[in-house]
PDB file of N, CA, C, O and CB in Angstrom:
ATOM      1  N   MET A   1      28.798  68.424 -38.307  1.00  0.00           N
ATOM      2  CA  MET A   1      30.080  67.762 -38.328  1.00  0.00           C
ATOM      3  C   MET A   1      31.062  68.463 -37.393  1.00  0.00           C
ATOM      4  O   MET A   1      31.038  69.682 -37.222  1.00  0.00           O
ATOM      5  CB  MET A   1      30.629  67.717 -39.749  1.00  0.00           C
ATOM      6  N   ALA A   2      31.925  67.646 -36.797  1.00  0.00           N
ATOM      7  CA  ALA A   2      32.922  68.198 -35.885  1.00  0.00           C
ATOM      8  C   ALA A   2      34.042  68.849 -36.689  1.00  0.00           C
ATOM      9  O   ALA A   2      34.392  68.410 -37.784  1.00  0.00           O
ATOM     10  CB  ALA A   2      33.486  67.098 -34.950  1.00  0.00           C
ATOM     11  N   GLU A   3      34.586  69.902 -36.108  1.00  0.00           N
ATOM     12  CA  GLU A   3      35.702  70.577 -36.761  1.00  0.00           C
ATOM     13  C   GLU A   3      36.956  69.731 -36.687  1.00  0.00           C
ATOM     14  O   GLU A   3      37.190  69.041 -35.695  1.00  0.00           O
ATOM     15  CB  GLU A   3      35.951  71.944 -36.127  1.00  0.00           C
ATOM     16  N   LYS A   4      37.756  69.782 -37.727  1.00  0.00           N
ATOM     17  CA  LYS A   4      39.035  69.071 -37.716  1.00  0.00           C
ATOM     18  C   LYS A   4      40.004  69.849 -36.830  1.00  0.00           C
ATOM     19  O   LYS A   4      40.036  71.079 -36.867  1.00  0.00           O
ATOM     20  CB  LYS A   4      39.609  68.900 -39.171  1.00  0.00           C
ATOM     21  N   PRO A   5      40.801  69.120 -36.027  1.00  0.00           N
ATOM     22  CA  PRO A   5      41.773  69.833 -35.176  1.00  0.00           C
ATOM     23  C   PRO A   5      42.847  70.495 -36.037  1.00  0.00           C
ATOM     24  O   PRO A   5      43.184  70.018 -37.121  1.00  0.00           O
ATOM     25  CB  PRO A   5      42.430  68.861 -34.156  1.00  0.00           C
ATOM     26  N   SER A   6      43.364  71.591 -35.530  1.00  0.00           N
ATOM     27  CA  SER A   6      44.424  72.296 -36.247  1.00  0.00           C
ATOM     28  C   SER A   6      45.732  71.521 -36.128  1.00  0.00           C
ATOM     29  O   SER A   6      45.873  70.614 -35.308  1.00  0.00           O
ATOM     30  CB  SER A   6      44.593  73.735 -35.703  1.00  0.00           C
ATOM     31  N   TYR A   7      46.664  71.904 -36.960  1.00  0.00           N
ATOM     32  CA  TYR A   7      47.989  71.282 -36.930  1.00  0.00           C
ATOM     33  C   TYR A   7      48.636  71.456 -35.554  1.00  0.00           C
ATOM     34  O   TYR A   7      49.257  70.527 -35.038  1.00  0.00           O
ATOM     35  CB  TYR A   7      48.895  71.885 -38.025  1.00  0.00           C
ATOM     36  N   GLU A   8      48.493  72.627 -34.971  1.00  0.00           N
ATOM     37  CA  GLU A   8      49.070  72.902 -33.653  1.00  0.00           C
ATOM     38  C   GLU A   8      48.439  72.016 -32.578  1.00  0.00           C
ATOM     39  O   GLU A   8      49.134  71.508 -31.698  1.00  0.00           O
ATOM     40  CB  GLU A   8      48.887  74.383 -33.289  1.00  0.00           C
ATOM     41  N   GLU A   9      47.136  71.837 -32.653  1.00  0.00           N
ATOM     42  CA  GLU A   9      46.461  70.967 -31.686  1.00  0.00           C
ATOM     43  C   GLU A   9      46.943  69.520 -31.823  1.00  0.00           C
ATOM     44  O   GLU A   9      47.154  68.821 -30.832  1.00  0.00           O
ATOM     45  CB  GLU A   9      44.931  71.037 -31.876  1.00  0.00           C
ATOM     46  N   LEU A  10      47.111  69.094 -33.069  1.00  0.00           N
ATOM     47  CA  LEU A  10      47.623  67.739 -33.288  1.00  0.00           C
ATOM     48  C   LEU A  10      49.046  67.591 -32.754  1.00  0.00           C
ATOM     49  O   LEU A  10      49.389  66.560 -32.176  1.00  0.00           O
ATOM     50  CB  LEU A  10      47.585  67.391 -34.781  1.00  0.00           C
ATOM     51  N   GLU A  11      49.864  68.610 -32.945  1.00  0.00           N
ATOM     52  CA  GLU A  11      51.232  68.578 -32.405  1.00  0.00           C
ATOM     53  C   GLU A  11      51.218  68.471 -30.885  1.00  0.00           C
ATOM     54  O   GLU A  11      52.009  67.728 -30.303  1.00  0.00           O
ATOM     55  CB  GLU A  11      52.011  69.835 -32.836  1.00  0.00           C
ATOM     56  N   LYS A  12      50.318  69.214 -30.242  1.00  0.00           N
ATOM     57  CA  LYS A  12      50.204  69.164 -28.787  1.00  0.00           C
ATOM     58  C   LYS A  12      49.774  67.773 -28.320  1.00  0.00           C
ATOM     59  O   LYS A  12      50.288  67.255 -27.328  1.00  0.00           O
ATOM     60  CB  LYS A  12      49.205  70.221 -28.293  1.00  0.00           C
ATOM     61  N   ARG A  13      48.834  67.179 -29.039  1.00  0.00           N
ATOM     62  CA  ARG A  13      48.383  65.830 -28.682  1.00  0.00           C
ATOM     63  C   ARG A  13      49.508  64.810 -28.819  1.00  0.00           C
ATOM     64  O   ARG A  13      49.689  63.944 -27.963  1.00  0.00           O
ATOM     65  CB  ARG A  13      47.197  65.418 -29.558  1.00  0.00           C
ATOM     66  N   VAL A  14      50.256  64.928 -29.905  1.00  0.00           N
ATOM     67  CA  VAL A  14      51.382  64.003 -30.119  1.00  0.00           C
ATOM     68  C   VAL A  14      52.426  64.188 -29.018  1.00  0.00           C
ATOM     69  O   VAL A  14      52.941  63.207 -28.482  1.00  0.00           O
ATOM     70  CB  VAL A  14      52.026  64.230 -31.519  1.00  0.00           C
ATOM     71  N   ALA A  15      52.737  65.430 -28.683  1.00  0.00           N
ATOM     72  CA  ALA A  15      53.719  65.697 -27.631  1.00  0.00           C
ATOM     73  C   ALA A  15      53.245  65.112 -26.302  1.00  0.00           C
ATOM     74  O   ALA A  15      54.038  64.543 -25.552  1.00  0.00           O
ATOM     75  CB  ALA A  15      53.967  67.216 -27.491  1.00  0.00           C
ATOM     76  N   LYS A  16      51.959  65.252 -26.015  1.00  0.00           N
ATOM     77  CA  LYS A  16      51.409  64.705 -24.771  1.00  0.00           C
ATOM     78  C   LYS A  16      51.509  63.179 -24.771  1.00  0.00           C
ATOM     79  O   LYS A  16      51.866  62.579 -23.757  1.00  0.00           O
ATOM     80  CB  LYS A  16      49.937  65.147 -24.584  1.00  0.00           C
ATOM     81  N   LEU A  17      51.193  62.551 -25.908  1.00  0.00           N
ATOM     82  CA  LEU A  17      51.307  61.092 -26.011  1.00  0.00           C
ATOM     83  C   LEU A  17      52.752  60.632 -25.841  1.00  0.00           C
ATOM     84  O   LEU A  17      53.015  59.629 -25.176  1.00  0.00           O
ATOM     85  CB  LEU A  17      50.763  60.610 -27.361  1.00  0.00           C
ATOM     86  N   GLU A  18      53.677  61.358 -26.436  1.00  0.00           N
ATOM     87  CA  GLU A  18      55.097  61.010 -26.299  1.00  0.00           C
ATOM     88  C   GLU A  18      55.550  61.119 -24.848  1.00  0.00           C
ATOM     89  O   GLU A  18      56.281  60.262 -24.352  1.00  0.00           O
ATOM     90  CB  GLU A  18      55.962  61.918 -27.188  1.00  0.00           C
ATOM     91  N   LYS A  19      55.109  62.186 -24.168  1.00  0.00           N
ATOM     92  CA  LYS A  19      55.461  62.369 -22.755  1.00  0.00           C
ATOM     93  C   LYS A  19      54.882  61.238 -21.921  1.00  0.00           C
ATOM     94  O   LYS A  19      55.556  60.703 -21.041  1.00  0.00           O
ATOM     95  CB  LYS A  19      54.953  63.732 -22.234  1.00  0.00           C
ATOM     96  N   THR A  20      53.641  60.875 -22.195  1.00  0.00           N
ATOM     97  CA  THR A  20      53.001  59.771 -21.478  1.00  0.00           C
ATOM     98  C   THR A  20      53.744  58.464 -21.709  1.00  0.00           C
ATOM     99  O   THR A  20      53.926  57.675 -20.782  1.00  0.00           O
ATOM    100  CB  THR A  20      51.540  59.626 -21.911  1.00  0.00           C
ATOM    101  N   ALA A  21      54.173  58.234 -22.945  1.00  0.00           N
ATOM    102  CA  ALA A  21      54.913  57.008 -23.264  1.00  0.00           C
ATOM    103  C   ALA A  21      56.236  56.957 -22.499  1.00  0.00           C
ATOM    104  O   ALA A  21      56.617  55.903 -21.991  1.00  0.00           O
ATOM    105  CB  ALA A  21      55.174  56.916 -24.783  1.00  0.00           C
ATOM    106  N   VAL A  22      56.928  58.076 -22.417  1.00  0.00           N
ATOM    107  CA  VAL A  22      58.201  58.136 -21.683  1.00  0.00           C
ATOM    108  C   VAL A  22      57.961  57.872 -20.202  1.00  0.00           C
ATOM    109  O   VAL A  22      58.698  57.111 -19.574  1.00  0.00           O
ATOM    110  CB  VAL A  22      58.890  59.516 -21.879  1.00  0.00           C
ATOM    111  N   GLU A  23      56.937  58.495 -19.649  1.00  0.00           N
ATOM    112  CA  GLU A  23      56.614  58.290 -18.231  1.00  0.00           C
ATOM    113  C   GLU A  23      56.222  56.841 -17.962  1.00  0.00           C
ATOM    114  O   GLU A  23      56.595  56.275 -16.934  1.00  0.00           O
ATOM    115  CB  GLU A  23      55.476  59.230 -17.797  1.00  0.00           C
ATOM    116  N   THR A  24      55.482  56.249 -18.872  1.00  0.00           N
ATOM    117  CA  THR A  24      55.081  54.850 -18.720  1.00  0.00           C
ATOM    118  C   THR A  24      56.303  53.946 -18.716  1.00  0.00           C
ATOM    119  O   THR A  24      56.382  53.017 -17.913  1.00  0.00           O
ATOM    120  CB  THR A  24      54.117  54.434 -19.843  1.00  0.00           C
ATOM    121  N   GLN A  25      57.247  54.205 -19.594  1.00  0.00           N
ATOM    122  CA  GLN A  25      58.469  53.400 -19.642  1.00  0.00           C
ATOM    123  C   GLN A  25      59.262  53.530 -18.341  1.00  0.00           C
ATOM    124  O   GLN A  25      59.820  52.544 -17.860  1.00  0.00           O
ATOM    125  CB  GLN A  25      59.341  53.821 -20.836  1.00  0.00           C
ATOM    126  N   LYS A  26      59.319  54.729 -17.771  1.00  0.00           N
ATOM    127  CA  LYS A  26      60.014  54.924 -16.494  1.00  0.00           C
ATOM    128  C   LYS A  26      59.345  54.110 -15.392  1.00  0.00           C
ATOM    129  O   LYS A  26      60.017  53.449 -14.600  1.00  0.00           O
ATOM    130  CB  LYS A  26      60.038  56.419 -16.111  1.00  0.00           C
ATOM    131  N   VAL A  27      58.019  54.164 -15.347  1.00  0.00           N
ATOM    132  CA  VAL A  27      57.277  53.415 -14.336  1.00  0.00           C
ATOM    133  C   VAL A  27      57.509  51.920 -14.509  1.00  0.00           C
ATOM    134  O   VAL A  27      57.712  51.205 -13.528  1.00  0.00           O
ATOM    135  CB  VAL A  27      55.775  53.735 -14.415  1.00  0.00           C
ATOM    136  N   LEU A  28      57.480  51.448 -15.743  1.00  0.00           N
ATOM    137  CA  LEU A  28      57.709  50.019 -16.001  1.00  0.00           C
ATOM    138  C   LEU A  28      59.107  49.588 -15.565  1.00  0.00           C
ATOM    139  O   LEU A  28      59.271  48.511 -14.991  1.00  0.00           O
ATOM    140  CB  LEU A  28      57.511  49.709 -17.489  1.00  0.00           C
ATOM    141  N   ARG A  29      60.109  50.415 -15.833  1.00  0.00           N
ATOM    142  CA  ARG A  29      61.484  50.091 -15.382  1.00  0.00           C
ATOM    143  C   ARG A  29      61.543  50.017 -13.862  1.00  0.00           C
ATOM    144  O   ARG A  29      62.166  49.111 -13.308  1.00  0.00           O
ATOM    145  CB  ARG A  29      62.499  51.149 -15.899  1.00  0.00           C
ATOM    146  N   THR A  30      60.899  50.963 -13.187  1.00  0.00           N
ATOM    147  CA  THR A  30      60.880  50.969 -11.722  1.00  0.00           C
ATOM    148  C   THR A  30      60.192  49.723 -11.189  1.00  0.00           C
ATOM    149  O   THR A  30      60.680  49.099 -10.247  1.00  0.00           O
ATOM    150  CB  THR A  30      60.178  52.228 -11.195  1.00  0.00           C
ATOM    151  N   LEU A  31      59.069  49.360 -11.778  1.00  0.00           N
ATOM    152  CA  LEU A  31      58.356  48.156 -11.352  1.00  0.00           C
ATOM    153  C   LEU A  31      59.178  46.894 -11.586  1.00  0.00           C
ATOM    154  O   LEU A  31      59.182  45.993 -10.747  1.00  0.00           O
ATOM    155  CB  LEU A  31      57.029  48.047 -12.085  1.00  0.00           C
ATOM    156  N   ARG A  32      59.871  46.821 -12.712  1.00  0.00           N
ATOM    157  CA  ARG A  32      60.715  45.649 -12.981  1.00  0.00           C
ATOM    158  C   ARG A  32      61.827  45.530 -11.940  1.00  0.00           C
ATOM    159  O   ARG A  32      62.125  44.437 -11.457  1.00  0.00           O
ATOM    160  CB  ARG A  32      61.323  45.735 -14.397  1.00  0.00           C
ATOM    161  N   ARG A  33      62.441  46.677 -11.599  1.00  0.00           N
ATOM    162  CA  ARG A  33      63.500  46.650 -10.581  1.00  0.00           C
ATOM    163  C   ARG A  33      62.948  46.222  -9.230  1.00  0.00           C
ATOM    164  O   ARG A  33      63.565  45.414  -8.536  1.00  0.00           O
ATOM    165  CB  ARG A  33      64.167  48.027 -10.460  1.00  0.00           C
ATOM    166  N   ALA A  34      61.806  46.751  -8.856  1.00  0.00           N
ATOM    167  CA  ALA A  34      61.194  46.387  -7.573  1.00  0.00           C
ATOM    168  C   ALA A  34      60.820  44.911  -7.565  1.00  0.00           C
ATOM    169  O   ALA A  34      61.016  44.227  -6.561  1.00  0.00           O
ATOM    170  CB  ALA A  34      59.946  47.256  -7.295  1.00  0.00           C
ATOM    171  N   ASN A  35      60.294  44.424  -8.655  1.00  0.00           N
ATOM    172  CA  ASN A  35      59.927  43.020  -8.766  1.00  0.00           C
ATOM    173  C   ASN A  35      61.162  42.129  -8.634  1.00  0.00           C
ATOM    174  O   ASN A  35      61.123  41.108  -7.947  1.00  0.00           O
ATOM    175  CB  ASN A  35      59.216  42.757 -10.101  1.00  0.00           C
ATOM    176  N   GLU A  36      62.234  42.506  -9.278  1.00  0.00           N
ATOM    177  CA  GLU A  36      63.475  41.722  -9.196  1.00  0.00           C
ATOM    178  C   GLU A  36      64.033  41.733  -7.774  1.00  0.00           C
ATOM    179  O   GLU A  36      64.496  40.706  -7.278  1.00  0.00           O
ATOM    180  CB  GLU A  36      64.529  42.272 -10.180  1.00  0.00           C
ATOM    181  N   THR A  37      63.990  42.891  -7.123  1.00  0.00           N
ATOM    182  CA  THR A  37      64.453  42.985  -5.741  1.00  0.00           C
ATOM    183  C   THR A  37      63.622  42.079  -4.842  1.00  0.00           C
ATOM    184  O   THR A  37      64.173  41.337  -4.028  1.00  0.00           O
ATOM    185  CB  THR A  37      64.386  44.441  -5.242  1.00  0.00           C
ATOM    186  N   PHE A  38      62.298  42.134  -4.985  1.00  0.00           N
ATOM    187  CA  PHE A  38      61.414  41.292  -4.187  1.00  0.00           C
ATOM    188  C   PHE A  38      61.710  39.814  -4.444  1.00  0.00           C
ATOM    189  O   PHE A  38      61.795  39.019  -3.508  1.00  0.00           O
ATOM    190  CB  PHE A  38      59.939  41.608  -4.502  1.00  0.00           C
ATOM    191  N   ARG A  39      61.865  39.454  -5.720  1.00  0.00           N
ATOM    192  CA  ARG A  39      62.133  38.064  -6.075  1.00  0.00           C
ATOM    193  C   ARG A  39      63.426  37.568  -5.429  1.00  0.00           C
ATOM    194  O   ARG A  39      63.461  36.464  -4.886  1.00  0.00           O
ATOM    195  CB  ARG A  39      62.212  37.911  -7.595  1.00  0.00           C
ATOM    196  N   ILE A  40      64.473  38.363  -5.483  1.00  0.00           N
ATOM    197  CA  ILE A  40      65.749  37.975  -4.876  1.00  0.00           C
ATOM    198  C   ILE A  40      65.595  37.809  -3.371  1.00  0.00           C
ATOM    199  O   ILE A  40      66.072  36.828  -2.801  1.00  0.00           O
ATOM    200  CB  ILE A  40      66.839  39.019  -5.188  1.00  0.00           C
ATOM    201  N   LEU A  41      64.927  38.768  -2.721  1.00  0.00           N
ATOM    202  CA  LEU A  41      64.734  38.683  -1.272  1.00  0.00           C
ATOM    203  C   LEU A  41      63.984  37.419  -0.879  1.00  0.00           C
ATOM    204  O   LEU A  41      64.369  36.733   0.067  1.00  0.00           O
ATOM    205  CB  LEU A  41      63.982  39.907  -0.766  1.00  0.00           C
ATOM    206  N   VAL A  42      62.925  37.113  -1.597  1.00  0.00           N
ATOM    207  CA  VAL A  42      62.107  35.946  -1.256  1.00  0.00           C
ATOM    208  C   VAL A  42      62.855  34.652  -1.571  1.00  0.00           C
ATOM    209  O   VAL A  42      62.818  33.706  -0.784  1.00  0.00           O
ATOM    210  CB  VAL A  42      60.767  35.984  -2.018  1.00  0.00           C
ATOM    211  N   GLU A  43      63.528  34.608  -2.707  1.00  0.00           N
ATOM    212  CA  GLU A  43      64.257  33.393  -3.092  1.00  0.00           C
ATOM    213  C   GLU A  43      65.388  33.079  -2.111  1.00  0.00           C
ATOM    214  O   GLU A  43      65.670  31.910  -1.845  1.00  0.00           O
ATOM    215  CB  GLU A  43      64.825  33.543  -4.509  1.00  0.00           C
ATOM    216  N   GLU A  44      66.033  34.109  -1.576  1.00  0.00           N
ATOM    217  CA  GLU A  44      67.183  33.931  -0.693  1.00  0.00           C
ATOM    218  C   GLU A  44      66.816  33.976   0.791  1.00  0.00           C
ATOM    219  O   GLU A  44      67.694  33.824   1.641  1.00  0.00           O
ATOM    220  CB  GLU A  44      68.211  34.988  -0.986  1.00  0.00           C
ATOM    221  N   ALA A  45      65.567  34.177   1.110  1.00  0.00           N
ATOM    222  CA  ALA A  45      65.138  34.316   2.501  1.00  0.00           C
ATOM    223  C   ALA A  45      65.425  33.041   3.299  1.00  0.00           C
ATOM    224  O   ALA A  45      65.265  31.934   2.785  1.00  0.00           O
ATOM    225  CB  ALA A  45      63.641  34.650   2.563  1.00  0.00           C
ATOM    226  N   PRO A  46      65.851  33.202   4.555  1.00  0.00           N
ATOM    227  CA  PRO A  46      66.093  32.035   5.398  1.00  0.00           C
ATOM    228  C   PRO A  46      64.787  31.471   5.982  1.00  0.00           C
ATOM    229  O   PRO A  46      64.810  30.506   6.746  1.00  0.00           O
ATOM    230  CB  PRO A  46      67.058  32.401   6.529  1.00  0.00           C
ATOM    231  N   LEU A  47      63.663  32.075   5.621  1.00  0.00           N
ATOM    232  CA  LEU A  47      62.354  31.639   6.104  1.00  0.00           C
ATOM    233  C   LEU A  47      61.527  31.106   4.940  1.00  0.00           C
ATOM    234  O   LEU A  47      61.687  31.537   3.798  1.00  0.00           O
ATOM    235  CB  LEU A  47      61.611  32.799   6.810  1.00  0.00           C
ATOM    236  N   GLY A  48      60.654  30.175   5.244  1.00  0.00           N
ATOM    237  CA  GLY A  48      59.757  29.668   4.220  1.00  0.00           C
ATOM    238  C   GLY A  48      58.702  30.705   3.868  1.00  0.00           C
ATOM    239  O   GLY A  48      58.072  31.284   4.752  1.00  0.00           O
ATOM    240  N   VAL A  49      58.514  30.935   2.589  1.00  0.00           N
ATOM    241  CA  VAL A  49      57.523  31.900   2.123  1.00  0.00           C
ATOM    242  C   VAL A  49      56.606  31.197   1.137  1.00  0.00           C
ATOM    243  O   VAL A  49      57.057  30.479   0.245  1.00  0.00           O
ATOM    244  CB  VAL A  49      58.200  33.148   1.471  1.00  0.00           C
ATOM    245  N   SER A  50      55.311  31.418   1.315  1.00  0.00           N
ATOM    246  CA  SER A  50      54.334  30.807   0.434  1.00  0.00           C
ATOM    247  C   SER A  50      53.233  31.812   0.148  1.00  0.00           C
ATOM    248  O   SER A  50      52.787  32.526   1.046  1.00  0.00           O
ATOM    249  CB  SER A  50      53.756  29.514   1.052  1.00  0.00           C
ATOM    250  N   LEU A  51      52.801  31.865  -1.087  1.00  0.00           N
ATOM    251  CA  LEU A  51      51.661  32.691  -1.459  1.00  0.00           C
ATOM    252  C   LEU A  51      50.521  31.751  -1.816  1.00  0.00           C
ATOM    253  O   LEU A  51      50.664  30.861  -2.655  1.00  0.00           O
ATOM    254  CB  LEU A  51      52.005  33.659  -2.650  1.00  0.00           C
ATOM    255  N   ILE A  52      49.398  31.965  -1.168  1.00  0.00           N
ATOM    256  CA  ILE A  52      48.248  31.091  -1.366  1.00  0.00           C
ATOM    257  C   ILE A  52      47.101  31.926  -1.916  1.00  0.00           C
ATOM    258  O   ILE A  52      46.771  32.980  -1.372  1.00  0.00           O
ATOM    259  CB  ILE A  52      47.838  30.379  -0.035  1.00  0.00           C
ATOM    260  N   GLY A  53      46.499  31.449  -2.993  1.00  0.00           N
ATOM    261  CA  GLY A  53      45.396  32.151  -3.632  1.00  0.00           C
ATOM    262  C   GLY A  53      44.130  32.081  -2.810  1.00  0.00           C
ATOM    263  O   GLY A  53      44.045  31.309  -1.855  1.00  0.00           O
ATOM    264  N   ARG A  54      43.159  32.872  -3.171  1.00  0.00           N
ATOM    265  CA  ARG A  54      41.871  32.897  -2.473  1.00  0.00           C
ATOM    266  C   ARG A  54      41.183  31.536  -2.534  1.00  0.00           C
ATOM    267  O   ARG A  54      40.382  31.187  -1.667  1.00  0.00           O
ATOM    268  CB  ARG A  54      40.958  33.972  -3.075  1.00  0.00           C
ATOM    269  N   ASP A  55      41.512  30.781  -3.572  1.00  0.00           N
ATOM    270  CA  ASP A  55      40.902  29.457  -3.704  1.00  0.00           C
ATOM    271  C   ASP A  55      41.632  28.397  -2.887  1.00  0.00           C
ATOM    272  O   ASP A  55      41.268  27.221  -2.925  1.00  0.00           O
ATOM    273  CB  ASP A  55      40.874  29.044  -5.162  1.00  0.00           C
ATOM    274  N   GLY A  56      42.665  28.810  -2.145  1.00  0.00           N
ATOM    275  CA  GLY A  56      43.405  27.890  -1.292  1.00  0.00           C
ATOM    276  C   GLY A  56      44.548  27.172  -1.974  1.00  0.00           C
ATOM    277  O   GLY A  56      45.228  26.358  -1.349  1.00  0.00           O
ATOM    278  N   SER A  57      44.775  27.460  -3.254  1.00  0.00           N
ATOM    279  CA  SER A  57      45.866  26.795  -3.967  1.00  0.00           C
ATOM    280  C   SER A  57      47.166  27.581  -3.793  1.00  0.00           C
ATOM    281  O   SER A  57      47.158  28.806  -3.675  1.00  0.00           O
ATOM    282  CB  SER A  57      45.524  26.643  -5.470  1.00  0.00           C
ATOM    283  N   TYR A  58      48.279  26.850  -3.780  1.00  0.00           N
ATOM    284  CA  TYR A  58      49.584  27.488  -3.670  1.00  0.00           C
ATOM    285  C   TYR A  58      49.918  28.163  -4.993  1.00  0.00           C
ATOM    286  O   TYR A  58      49.915  27.528  -6.047  1.00  0.00           O
ATOM    287  CB  TYR A  58      50.679  26.458  -3.280  1.00  0.00           C
ATOM    288  N   LYS A  59      50.203  29.451  -4.922  1.00  0.00           N
ATOM    289  CA  LYS A  59      50.582  30.210  -6.109  1.00  0.00           C
ATOM    290  C   LYS A  59      52.096  30.300  -6.231  1.00  0.00           C
ATOM    291  O   LYS A  59      52.640  30.388  -7.332  1.00  0.00           O
ATOM    292  CB  LYS A  59      49.972  31.613  -6.067  1.00  0.00           C
ATOM    293  N   TYR A  60      52.773  30.276  -5.075  1.00  0.00           N
ATOM    294  CA  TYR A  60      54.234  30.353  -5.075  1.00  0.00           C
ATOM    295  C   TYR A  60      54.754  29.818  -3.752  1.00  0.00           C
ATOM    296  O   TYR A  60      54.152  30.048  -2.704  1.00  0.00           O
ATOM    297  CB  TYR A  60      54.723  31.812  -5.310  1.00  0.00           C
ATOM    298  N   THR A  61      55.857  29.113  -3.800  1.00  0.00           N
ATOM    299  CA  THR A  61      56.598  28.734  -2.596  1.00  0.00           C
ATOM    300  C   THR A  61      58.073  28.934  -2.888  1.00  0.00           C
ATOM    301  O   THR A  61      58.561  28.567  -3.957  1.00  0.00           O
ATOM    302  CB  THR A  61      56.296  27.249  -2.166  1.00  0.00           C
ATOM    303  N   ASN A  62      58.782  29.518  -1.927  1.00  0.00           N
ATOM    304  CA  ASN A  62      60.206  29.723  -2.151  1.00  0.00           C
ATOM    305  C   ASN A  62      60.971  28.435  -1.816  1.00  0.00           C
ATOM    306  O   ASN A  62      60.411  27.520  -1.211  1.00  0.00           O
ATOM    307  CB  ASN A  62      60.729  30.913  -1.298  1.00  0.00           C
ATOM    308  N   PRO A  63      62.246  28.365  -2.208  1.00  0.00           N
ATOM    309  CA  PRO A  63      63.024  27.145  -1.969  1.00  0.00           C
ATOM    310  C   PRO A  63      63.092  26.725  -0.497  1.00  0.00           C
ATOM    311  O   PRO A  63      63.067  25.531  -0.198  1.00  0.00           O
ATOM    312  CB  PRO A  63      64.417  27.337  -2.488  1.00  0.00           C
ATOM    313  N   LYS A  64      63.177  27.687   0.420  1.00  0.00           N
ATOM    314  CA  LYS A  64      63.255  27.356   1.838  1.00  0.00           C
ATOM    315  C   LYS A  64      61.959  26.702   2.316  1.00  0.00           C
ATOM    316  O   LYS A  64      61.998  25.781   3.132  1.00  0.00           O
ATOM    317  CB  LYS A  64      63.552  28.615   2.665  1.00  0.00           C
ATOM    318  N   PHE A  65      60.821  27.164   1.819  1.00  0.00           N
ATOM    319  CA  PHE A  65      59.536  26.560   2.176  1.00  0.00           C
ATOM    320  C   PHE A  65      59.502  25.103   1.725  1.00  0.00           C
ATOM    321  O   PHE A  65      59.078  24.217   2.468  1.00  0.00           O
ATOM    322  CB  PHE A  65      58.362  27.348   1.543  1.00  0.00           C
ATOM    323  N   VAL A  66      59.949  24.875   0.511  1.00  0.00           N
ATOM    324  CA  VAL A  66      59.977  23.495  -0.020  1.00  0.00           C
ATOM    325  C   VAL A  66      60.916  22.639   0.802  1.00  0.00           C
ATOM    326  O   VAL A  66      60.610  21.486   1.105  1.00  0.00           O
ATOM    327  CB  VAL A  66      60.412  23.478  -1.507  1.00  0.00           C
ATOM    328  N   GLU A  67      62.068  23.204   1.168  1.00  0.00           N
ATOM    329  CA  GLU A  67      63.034  22.476   1.986  1.00  0.00           C
ATOM    330  C   GLU A  67      62.423  22.106   3.347  1.00  0.00           C
ATOM    331  O   GLU A  67      62.633  21.003   3.852  1.00  0.00           O
ATOM    332  CB  GLU A  67      64.313  23.320   2.182  1.00  0.00           C
ATOM    333  N   MET A  68      61.674  23.033   3.923  1.00  0.00           N
ATOM    334  CA  MET A  68      61.114  22.831   5.251  1.00  0.00           C
ATOM    335  C   MET A  68      59.910  21.875   5.249  1.00  0.00           C
ATOM    336  O   MET A  68      59.775  21.032   6.136  1.00  0.00           O
ATOM    337  CB  MET A  68      60.707  24.166   5.836  1.00  0.00           C
ATOM    338  N   PHE A  69      59.046  22.018   4.249  1.00  0.00           N
ATOM    339  CA  PHE A  69      57.780  21.296   4.282  1.00  0.00           C
ATOM    340  C   PHE A  69      57.571  20.303   3.138  1.00  0.00           C
ATOM    341  O   PHE A  69      56.597  19.551   3.128  1.00  0.00           O
ATOM    342  CB  PHE A  69      56.672  22.273   4.275  1.00  0.00           C
ATOM    343  N   GLY A  70      58.468  20.309   2.203  1.00  0.00           N
ATOM    344  CA  GLY A  70      58.365  19.355   1.081  1.00  0.00           C
ATOM    345  C   GLY A  70      57.418  19.789   0.014  1.00  0.00           C
ATOM    346  O   GLY A  70      57.241  19.082  -0.978  1.00  0.00           O
TER     347      GLY A  70
END
């Protein structure tokens, strides 16, 4: 049978998990901000922007693209 971890080891594991959770939240906030910035840039762009999937289907078109090509 495996030995049970000591209280100190469990505390270290919990602290590591808490640190990881905090770091993950920071990364998620950064990604959300970057995503919002990208979305604003593309939505307001004076050029038509379109994202096309590997299967050839349109995944996204910005308003200018729709205005230009319908």
